[in-house]
Coordinates of C-alpha atoms in Angstrom, one line a residue:
M174 CA 57.4 16.4 44.7
S175 CA 60.5 18.6 44.7
V176 CA 58.6 21.9 45.1
A177 CA 55.6 22.3 47.4
P178 CA 52.3 23.3 45.6
D179 CA 50.5 26.6 46.1
V180 CA 47.2 24.8 46.6
I181 CA 46.0 21.3 47.3
V182 CA 42.3 20.5 46.6
L183 CA 40.7 17.6 48.4
A184 CA 37.3 16.0 47.6
S185 CA 35.5 12.7 48.0
R186 CA 35.6 12.3 44.2
V187 CA 37.8 13.7 41.4
H188 CA 36.6 12.7 37.9
T189 CA 39.8 13.4 36.0
L190 CA 38.5 12.4 32.6
D191 CA 42.1 11.2 32.1
P192 CA 42.4 7.6 31.0
G193 CA 45.7 7.2 32.8
R194 CA 44.1 7.8 36.2
P195 CA 40.3 8.3 35.9
Q196 CA 39.6 8.7 39.7
A197 CA 41.4 10.6 42.5
T198 CA 40.7 12.5 45.7
A199 CA 43.5 15.1 45.7
V200 CA 44.9 17.6 43.2
A201 CA 48.0 19.8 43.7
V202 CA 48.5 23.1 41.9
R203 CA 51.5 25.3 41.5
D204 CA 51.9 28.4 39.3
G205 CA 48.7 27.6 37.4
V206 CA 49.6 24.1 36.6
I207 CA 48.5 20.7 38.0
T208 CA 51.6 19.2 39.6
A209 CA 50.1 16.0 41.2
V210 CA 47.0 13.9 41.1
G211 CA 46.4 11.3 43.8
D212 CA 44.7 10.5 47.1
R213 CA 44.5 12.1 50.5
A214 CA 47.3 9.9 51.9
E215 CA 49.6 11.0 49.1
A216 CA 48.6 14.6 49.5
R217 CA 50.0 14.7 53.0
H218 CA 53.5 14.4 51.6
W219 CA 53.0 17.1 49.0
R220 CA 52.2 19.9 51.5
G221 CA 54.7 22.6 52.2
P222 CA 54.8 25.4 54.8
G223 CA 53.0 27.8 52.4
T224 CA 50.5 25.4 50.8
E225 CA 46.8 26.2 51.1
V226 CA 44.7 23.1 51.6
V227 CA 41.1 23.4 50.4
D228 CA 39.1 20.4 51.7
L229 CA 35.8 20.2 49.9
G230 CA 34.5 17.3 51.9
D231 CA 31.9 15.2 50.0
A232 CA 32.1 17.4 46.8
T233 CA 33.0 16.1 43.4
V234 CA 35.8 17.8 41.3
V235 CA 35.8 17.7 37.5
P236 CA 38.0 19.5 34.9
G237 CA 37.1 23.1 34.7
L238 CA 33.9 23.7 32.7
V239 CA 34.3 25.8 29.5
D240 CA 31.4 27.4 27.7
G241 CA 32.0 26.6 24.1
H242 CA 30.1 29.6 22.7
S243 CA 29.5 32.9 24.6
H244 CA 29.3 36.7 24.1
P245 CA 30.0 38.2 27.5
A246 CA 31.1 41.7 26.5
L247 CA 28.9 42.1 23.4
G248 CA 26.1 40.5 25.3
L249 CA 26.0 43.3 27.9
D250 CA 25.0 45.6 25.1
L251 CA 22.5 43.2 23.7
V252 CA 20.7 42.9 27.1
T253 CA 20.3 46.6 27.6
G254 CA 16.8 47.6 28.5
V255 CA 13.8 45.5 29.5
D256 CA 13.9 41.7 29.5
L257 CA 11.2 40.5 27.2
S258 CA 12.1 36.8 27.3
G259 CA 9.0 36.0 29.4
V260 CA 6.5 37.7 27.0
Q261 CA 4.2 35.2 25.4
D262 CA 1.8 37.3 23.3
L263 CA 1.3 40.8 22.0
D264 CA -0.8 41.9 25.0
G265 CA 2.1 41.0 27.2
L266 CA 4.5 42.9 24.9
R267 CA 2.4 46.1 25.1
T268 CA 2.3 45.8 28.9
A269 CA 6.0 45.3 29.2
L270 CA 6.8 48.2 26.9
T271 CA 4.4 50.6 28.6
A272 CA 6.1 49.9 32.0
A273 CA 9.7 50.0 30.6
E274 CA 12.2 52.5 31.9
R275 CA 13.4 55.1 29.4
I276 CA 17.1 55.2 28.6
D277 CA 18.0 58.7 27.4
G278 CA 14.4 58.8 26.0
W279 CA 14.6 55.4 24.3
V280 CA 12.7 52.2 25.1
L281 CA 15.0 49.3 24.6
G282 CA 14.2 45.6 25.0
W283 CA 15.7 42.2 24.3
G284 CA 14.9 38.5 24.2
L285 CA 11.5 38.7 22.5
D286 CA 10.3 35.3 21.3
H287 CA 9.1 35.2 17.7
N288 CA 6.3 33.0 18.9
A289 CA 4.9 36.0 20.8
F290 CA 3.6 37.5 17.6
G291 CA 1.2 34.6 17.1
G292 CA 1.6 34.6 13.4
H293 CA 1.0 38.4 13.1
P294 CA 3.4 40.4 10.9
I295 CA 6.4 41.8 12.8
H296 CA 5.6 45.5 12.3
R297 CA 6.4 48.8 14.1
D298 CA 2.7 49.5 14.5
I299 CA 2.8 47.1 17.5
L300 CA 5.3 49.4 19.2
E301 CA 3.7 52.7 18.3
A302 CA 0.3 51.5 19.5
A303 CA 1.8 51.0 23.0
L304 CA 4.2 54.0 23.1
G305 CA 3.1 56.5 20.4
P306 CA 4.9 57.5 17.2
D307 CA 7.5 59.8 18.9
T308 CA 9.2 57.4 21.3
P309 CA 12.3 55.8 19.8
V310 CA 12.0 52.0 20.4
F311 CA 14.4 49.2 19.5
I312 CA 13.5 45.6 20.5
R313 CA 15.9 42.7 19.9
L314 CA 14.3 39.4 19.1
Y315 CA 15.6 36.3 20.9
D316 CA 17.6 34.9 17.9
G317 CA 20.0 37.9 18.1
H318 CA 19.9 38.3 14.3
S319 CA 16.7 40.4 14.0
A320 CA 15.0 43.3 15.7
L321 CA 11.9 45.6 15.6
A322 CA 12.4 49.3 15.6
G323 CA 9.8 52.0 15.9
G324 CA 9.3 54.9 13.5
A325 CA 11.1 57.4 15.7
A326 CA 14.1 55.1 16.0
L327 CA 14.2 54.6 12.2
R328 CA 14.0 58.3 11.6
A329 CA 16.9 58.9 14.1
A330 CA 19.0 56.5 12.1
G331 CA 17.9 58.0 8.7
V332 CA 16.3 54.7 7.6
T333 CA 13.6 55.7 5.2
G334 CA 13.6 52.8 2.7
P335 CA 15.4 49.7 1.5
R336 CA 19.2 49.4 1.8
S337 CA 21.9 47.4 0.1
F338 CA 24.6 45.7 2.1
A339 CA 27.8 43.7 1.5
Q340 CA 26.1 40.8 3.3
R341 CA 22.6 39.4 2.9
A342 CA 20.7 41.7 5.3
T343 CA 17.3 43.3 5.0
V344 CA 15.4 46.5 6.0
V345 CA 12.0 45.0 5.5
C346 CA 9.7 47.4 3.7
D347 CA 6.0 47.3 2.7
P348 CA 4.9 47.4 -1.0
D349 CA 5.3 51.2 -1.0
G350 CA 8.9 51.0 0.2
I351 CA 8.2 52.2 3.7
P352 CA 10.2 50.4 6.4
T353 CA 8.1 48.1 8.6
G354 CA 10.6 48.3 11.4
H355 CA 11.7 44.7 11.0
L356 CA 15.4 44.5 10.6
I357 CA 17.1 41.3 9.7
E358 CA 20.8 40.5 10.3
H359 CA 23.6 42.6 11.8
A360 CA 24.2 45.1 9.0
A361 CA 20.5 46.2 9.0
M362 CA 20.2 46.3 12.8
D363 CA 23.5 48.3 13.1
L364 CA 21.9 51.2 11.3
V365 CA 19.8 51.9 14.4
V366 CA 22.3 50.5 17.0
S367 CA 24.8 53.2 15.9
V368 CA 22.5 56.0 17.1
M369 CA 21.1 54.3 20.3
P370 CA 22.2 55.2 23.8
R371 CA 25.1 53.2 25.3
R372 CA 26.4 52.9 28.9
P373 CA 29.7 54.6 29.7
F374 CA 32.9 52.6 29.4
T375 CA 33.5 52.3 33.2
E376 CA 30.0 51.0 33.8
R377 CA 30.4 48.4 31.1
R378 CA 33.9 47.4 32.5
D379 CA 32.4 46.9 36.0
A380 CA 29.4 45.1 34.5
L381 CA 31.7 42.7 32.6
H382 CA 33.7 41.8 35.7
A383 CA 30.5 41.2 37.6
L384 CA 29.1 39.0 34.8
L385 CA 32.3 36.9 34.5
S386 CA 32.3 36.5 38.3
D387 CA 28.7 35.2 38.2
M388 CA 29.7 32.8 35.4
A389 CA 32.6 31.6 37.6
A390 CA 30.1 31.1 40.5
S391 CA 28.1 28.8 38.3
G392 CA 31.1 26.6 37.7
L393 CA 32.6 28.0 34.5
T394 CA 36.4 28.4 34.3
G395 CA 36.6 29.5 30.7
A396 CA 34.6 30.5 27.6
H397 CA 35.1 30.5 23.9
V398 CA 34.0 34.1 23.1
M399 CA 32.6 34.4 19.6
D400 CA 33.3 38.1 19.0
A401 CA 36.1 40.6 19.7
G402 CA 34.8 43.8 18.0
G403 CA 34.5 47.4 19.1
D404 CA 36.2 48.0 22.4
V405 CA 36.0 44.5 23.8
L406 CA 39.8 44.1 24.1
D407 CA 40.0 47.5 25.8
L408 CA 37.3 46.4 28.3
L409 CA 39.2 43.2 29.1
R410 CA 42.4 45.2 29.7
A411 CA 40.5 47.6 31.9
V412 CA 39.1 44.7 34.0
E413 CA 42.7 43.4 34.4
E414 CA 43.9 46.8 35.5
R415 CA 41.2 47.1 38.1
H416 CA 41.0 43.5 39.3
G417 CA 44.3 41.8 38.3
Q418 CA 42.8 39.1 36.1
V419 CA 39.5 38.3 34.4
P420 CA 37.7 35.5 36.3
L421 CA 37.4 33.2 33.3
R422 CA 40.0 32.2 30.8
L423 CA 38.6 33.6 27.5
R424 CA 39.5 32.6 23.9
L425 CA 38.2 35.3 21.6
H426 CA 37.2 35.0 17.9
P427 CA 36.9 38.3 16.0
W428 CA 34.4 38.4 13.2
C429 CA 35.1 37.9 9.5
M430 CA 32.2 39.3 7.7
P431 CA 31.2 39.4 4.0
G432 CA 33.0 42.0 1.9
I433 CA 36.3 41.6 3.7
D434 CA 39.4 42.0 1.5
K435 CA 42.9 40.5 1.7
D436 CA 44.2 43.3 3.9
G437 CA 41.3 42.7 6.3
L438 CA 42.1 39.0 6.5
D439 CA 45.7 39.8 7.2
E440 CA 44.6 42.1 10.0
L441 CA 42.7 39.2 11.5
V442 CA 45.8 37.1 11.3
A443 CA 47.9 39.7 13.0
L444 CA 45.3 40.0 15.8
Q445 CA 46.0 36.4 16.8
A446 CA 49.1 37.6 18.7
T447 CA 47.0 39.6 21.1
V448 CA 47.0 38.1 24.7
G449 CA 46.1 39.1 28.2
R450 CA 46.7 37.6 31.7
N451 CA 43.8 35.1 31.3
W452 CA 42.6 35.7 27.7
L453 CA 43.8 35.6 24.2
V454 CA 42.6 36.0 20.6
G455 CA 42.6 32.5 19.3
G456 CA 40.5 32.1 16.2
V457 CA 38.1 33.8 13.8
K458 CA 34.3 33.7 13.7
F459 CA 32.3 33.5 10.4
F460 CA 28.6 33.6 9.6
I461 CA 27.5 31.5 6.6
D462 CA 23.8 32.2 7.3
G463 CA 21.5 33.7 9.8
T464 CA 18.4 32.2 11.6
V465 CA 15.4 30.2 10.7
E466 CA 13.0 32.5 12.4
G467 CA 14.4 35.5 10.6
G468 CA 14.2 33.8 7.2
S469 CA 18.0 34.2 6.8
A470 CA 19.2 30.6 7.4
W471 CA 20.6 28.7 4.5
L472 CA 18.5 25.6 3.9
E473 CA 18.7 23.1 1.0
H474 CA 15.1 23.8 0.3
P475 CA 13.2 27.1 1.2
D476 CA 11.1 27.4 4.3
C477 CA 7.3 27.6 4.3
H478 CA 7.6 31.3 3.3
G479 CA 10.0 30.6 0.4
Q480 CA 12.8 32.1 2.5
S481 CA 16.0 30.8 4.1
N482 CA 17.5 29.6 0.8
E483 CA 20.6 31.8 0.5
A484 CA 23.9 32.3 2.2
L485 CA 24.8 35.4 4.3
W486 CA 27.7 35.8 1.9
L487 CA 26.5 37.2 -1.4
D488 CA 28.9 34.7 -3.1
P489 CA 29.6 31.7 -0.9
A490 CA 32.8 31.1 -2.8
D491 CA 34.2 34.2 -1.1
Y492 CA 33.6 32.6 2.3
T493 CA 35.6 29.5 1.2
T494 CA 38.4 31.7 -0.1
A495 CA 38.6 33.6 3.3
V496 CA 38.6 30.4 5.3
H497 CA 41.4 28.9 3.2
H498 CA 43.4 32.2 3.5
L499 CA 43.2 32.1 7.3
H500 CA 43.9 28.3 7.4
A501 CA 47.1 28.8 5.5
A502 CA 48.1 31.4 8.1
G503 CA 47.5 28.9 10.9
V504 CA 44.3 30.5 12.2
R505 CA 41.4 28.3 13.5
T506 CA 37.9 29.2 12.4
A507 CA 34.4 28.8 13.8
T508 CA 31.4 29.3 11.5
H509 CA 27.8 30.0 12.5
A510 CA 25.8 27.6 10.3
I511 CA 22.1 27.1 11.2
G512 CA 20.7 25.4 8.1
D513 CA 21.6 22.2 6.4
A514 CA 22.9 23.9 3.3
G515 CA 25.0 26.2 5.3
V516 CA 26.5 23.3 7.3
R517 CA 27.1 21.4 4.0
H518 CA 29.0 24.4 2.5
V519 CA 31.3 24.7 5.6
L520 CA 32.0 20.9 5.4
D521 CA 32.8 21.2 1.7
T522 CA 35.1 24.1 2.4
V523 CA 37.1 22.1 5.0
T524 CA 37.1 19.0 2.7
A525 CA 39.1 21.0 0.2
L526 CA 41.8 21.6 2.8
G527 CA 42.6 17.9 3.0
A528 CA 44.1 16.2 6.0
D529 CA 45.7 19.4 7.3
G530 CA 42.2 20.7 8.0
R531 CA 41.4 18.1 10.6
M532 CA 40.5 19.3 14.1
R533 CA 41.2 23.0 13.2
H534 CA 37.7 24.2 12.1
R535 CA 34.3 24.1 13.8
V536 CA 30.7 24.7 13.0
E537 CA 28.4 26.6 15.4
H538 CA 24.7 25.9 16.2
I539 CA 23.8 23.2 13.6
E540 CA 20.0 23.4 14.1
T541 CA 18.8 21.0 11.5
L542 CA 20.9 18.4 9.6
P543 CA 20.3 15.0 7.9
R544 CA 22.2 12.0 9.2
E545 CA 24.4 11.7 6.1
Q546 CA 25.8 15.2 6.6
A547 CA 26.2 14.6 10.4
A548 CA 28.5 11.6 9.6
R549 CA 30.9 13.9 7.7
F550 CA 31.9 15.7 10.9
A551 CA 33.8 12.7 12.2
E552 CA 35.0 11.7 8.8
L553 CA 36.5 15.2 8.1
G554 CA 37.6 16.0 11.7
V555 CA 35.3 19.1 11.8
I556 CA 34.3 20.1 15.3
A557 CA 30.6 20.6 16.2
S558 CA 29.7 23.3 18.7
M559 CA 26.1 23.3 19.9
Q560 CA 23.9 25.0 22.5
P561 CA 21.3 22.4 23.7
T562 CA 19.0 25.0 25.4
H563 CA 18.4 26.7 22.0
S564 CA 15.9 23.9 21.3
A565 CA 13.8 25.2 24.1
Y566 CA 12.2 27.6 21.6
T567 CA 10.7 24.6 19.8
R568 CA 7.7 22.4 20.8
A569 CA 7.3 18.7 20.6
D570 CA 4.1 19.2 18.6
H571 CA 6.0 21.4 16.1
T572 CA 3.5 24.3 16.4
D573 CA 6.3 26.8 17.2
E574 CA 7.6 29.4 14.7
W575 CA 10.9 27.5 14.1
S576 CA 9.3 24.2 13.4
T577 CA 6.6 25.6 11.3
R578 CA 9.0 27.4 9.1
V579 CA 11.3 24.4 8.5
G580 CA 8.5 21.8 8.2
A581 CA 8.0 18.5 9.8
E582 CA 10.8 16.5 8.2
R583 CA 13.5 19.0 9.1
A584 CA 12.0 19.6 12.6
Q585 CA 12.5 15.9 13.3
R586 CA 16.2 16.3 12.9
A587 CA 16.6 19.3 15.2
W588 CA 19.7 19.8 17.4
I589 CA 21.0 16.3 16.7
C590 CA 23.5 16.3 19.6
R591 CA 23.3 12.5 20.2
T592 CA 23.6 11.6 16.5
L593 CA 26.8 13.6 16.2
R594 CA 28.3 12.0 19.3
D595 CA 27.3 8.5 18.3
S596 CA 29.0 9.1 14.9
G597 CA 32.3 9.9 16.6
A598 CA 32.2 13.7 16.2
V599 CA 33.8 16.1 18.7
L600 CA 30.9 18.0 20.3
A601 CA 31.6 21.2 22.4
L602 CA 28.6 22.5 24.3
G603 CA 27.8 26.1 25.3
S604 CA 25.1 28.7 26.0
D605 CA 25.5 31.4 23.3
W606 CA 24.8 33.8 26.2
P607 CA 22.8 36.1 26.1
I608 CA 20.7 34.1 23.7
A609 CA 20.3 31.5 26.5
H610 CA 21.4 31.6 30.1
F611 CA 25.1 30.8 30.8
D612 CA 24.6 28.5 33.8
A613 CA 26.4 25.3 32.8
R614 CA 24.6 23.2 35.4
E615 CA 21.3 24.0 33.6
I616 CA 22.7 23.2 30.2
L617 CA 24.3 20.0 31.4
A618 CA 20.9 19.0 32.7
Y619 CA 19.1 20.1 29.5
A620 CA 21.4 18.2 27.3
R621 CA 20.4 15.0 29.2
L622 CA 16.7 15.8 29.4
R623 CA 16.0 17.8 26.2
R624 CA 13.9 20.0 28.4
H625 CA 14.6 22.5 31.2
A626 CA 15.1 20.9 34.6
G627 CA 12.2 21.1 37.0
T628 CA 9.5 21.3 34.2
D629 CA 7.1 18.7 32.8
I630 CA 7.4 20.0 29.2
T631 CA 7.4 17.2 26.7
P632 CA 10.9 17.0 25.2
D633 CA 11.4 17.7 21.5
C634 CA 13.4 14.9 19.8
P635 CA 14.2 13.1 23.1
E636 CA 16.3 10.5 21.3
Q637 CA 18.9 13.3 20.9
A638 CA 19.6 13.4 24.7
L639 CA 23.2 12.9 25.8
T640 CA 24.5 10.6 28.5
P641 CA 25.8 12.3 31.7
R642 CA 29.4 11.6 30.6
M643 CA 28.8 12.9 27.1
A644 CA 27.4 16.2 28.4
L645 CA 30.3 16.6 30.8
E646 CA 32.8 16.0 28.1
G647 CA 31.1 18.7 26.0
Y648 CA 32.2 21.2 28.6
T649 CA 35.6 19.7 29.3
T650 CA 37.6 17.4 27.0
H651 CA 35.7 18.2 23.8
A652 CA 35.8 21.9 24.6
A653 CA 39.6 21.6 24.9
I654 CA 39.8 19.8 21.5
A655 CA 37.7 22.6 20.0
A656 CA 40.2 25.2 21.2
G657 CA 43.2 23.2 20.1
E658 CA 44.2 22.7 23.7
A659 CA 43.7 18.9 24.2
D660 CA 47.3 18.7 25.4
R661 CA 47.0 21.5 27.9
A662 CA 43.4 21.4 29.3
G663 CA 40.2 19.5 29.5
R664 CA 41.4 16.8 31.9
I665 CA 42.9 16.7 35.4
A666 CA 46.4 15.4 34.9
R667 CA 49.9 16.4 35.8
G668 CA 51.3 19.2 33.6
L669 CA 47.9 20.4 32.4
R670 CA 46.5 23.9 33.2
A671 CA 44.9 24.0 36.6
D672 CA 41.2 24.6 35.7
L673 CA 38.9 22.9 38.2
T674 CA 35.2 22.9 38.9
A675 CA 33.6 21.4 42.1
F676 CA 30.0 20.3 42.5
A677 CA 28.3 19.5 45.7
L678 CA 26.7 16.5 43.9
D679 CA 28.3 14.1 41.4
P680 CA 27.4 15.3 37.9
L681 CA 27.8 11.8 36.5
T682 CA 25.3 10.1 38.9
T683 CA 23.0 12.9 40.2
P684 CA 19.5 13.0 38.5
S685 CA 19.4 15.7 35.9
D686 CA 16.6 17.7 37.6
E687 CA 18.8 17.9 40.7
L688 CA 22.0 18.7 38.9
A689 CA 20.7 22.0 37.6
Q690 CA 20.5 23.3 41.2
T691 CA 23.5 21.7 42.8
P692 CA 25.8 24.2 44.6
V693 CA 29.3 25.0 43.3
P694 CA 31.7 25.2 46.2
L695 CA 34.8 26.0 44.2
T696 CA 35.9 27.2 40.8
M697 CA 39.6 27.5 39.8
S698 CA 40.7 29.1 36.5
N699 CA 44.4 28.9 35.5
G700 CA 45.4 28.0 39.0
R701 CA 43.5 31.0 40.6
I702 CA 40.5 30.4 42.8
T703 CA 37.8 32.5 41.1
H704 CA 34.8 31.4 43.2
R705 CA 34.6 29.9 46.7
A706 CA 31.2 29.3 48.3

């Protein structure tokens, strides 16, 4: 080695995921790049007078974990107010709302499970019975695509009846045209969000840095961020100015929503040149549908309420045109597609691109899909991006809201992670934070168990569990492929970006229930140590 490394990391095991040298015990890093991979004896010859040696003892080092789907900046707004994720019924909701702290006079909440309504209509009367008619209330449901607003909040936003949107979104109203408070999809929710209180910029800047630091402490070195709207880029620049660098390497995907014109598409293309010290804009996010629980997914056959049978785009052909426009400009796309019809349409869209479309476009979530459609991912070179812990909202006996709405046959093919991997598809894994917790250790364990670690819950579709190696690949090699970075990241090999995650226990051999709690002694992102226990 002609130039001494900045850092040498030593550990009992280094799973490189590189076929050329799958195992090692030492890794050298200089200027953010891996310069050598070998054993401890070799490492003695690498060291220079300024080299820092980090000896992790019996730890295991793997390529840096990358969350394949996250919303760190946007998510901080979504989790404003009281956490309702533990509420199980309407009595619990009333209790939580009554005790909630007011924010500029508002009561805000998030993470409420659709199952908490117990089959009752989602209506603002529930909120007003707890807080009265004059307190503005806005509660986000756990799917992130629907909310419940009280009458005072609706009045503040000037929402007095049905609305029309450029996308398929709904202000739900009763037979007399009076809003029930149930708002479905972003365009409808944004009517109230636009008048809600929001934390000052500097508070959100500091909260973003703290969140990304917590993510690094859980083992994450990067994330594919599926938004870039509002002042997100300004927040990242502000974090850089204050802290030098964001703790995770972030790849951001601004939204492309229905109603966009050619000028708007060209603006998204131009935005791809935006970069920071440890982040960049590197793709575009679409939505072809919404969610099953909100009745806005796009299924081949309607759900039990006769809903979820249309695309979010009023004309799905406009979605196809937009994807083709961006593809021609060299822009990678990621499309939120929950239902089987939505996934099929995305696959059909990529099919028309021909061979040039391979490994450039991805589908997010994929909650229910027949085997014949799953096989198309590998055939077409379309990347699957899934969040295993989303299936925690379903039950093995299919009595939950999601399963009830889709019906038994579609519930039997829910979150088909293993089917996709066995078919040869690339499968990136992630959290969709704040829809689910970002801790990669918990998600790696869940992907192997089909249940949360440390619980005795009967797994739903246990045959879809991944092997330990498959799960790890979802956060490393397959995440790199999904980002178009297979030649620069995802493995531990000379010349690749220095992203490393260390576990106290071996993630390939440790029982899943233990893996979820294993300490993380070191995280390195782009050659910089971002967490050290």
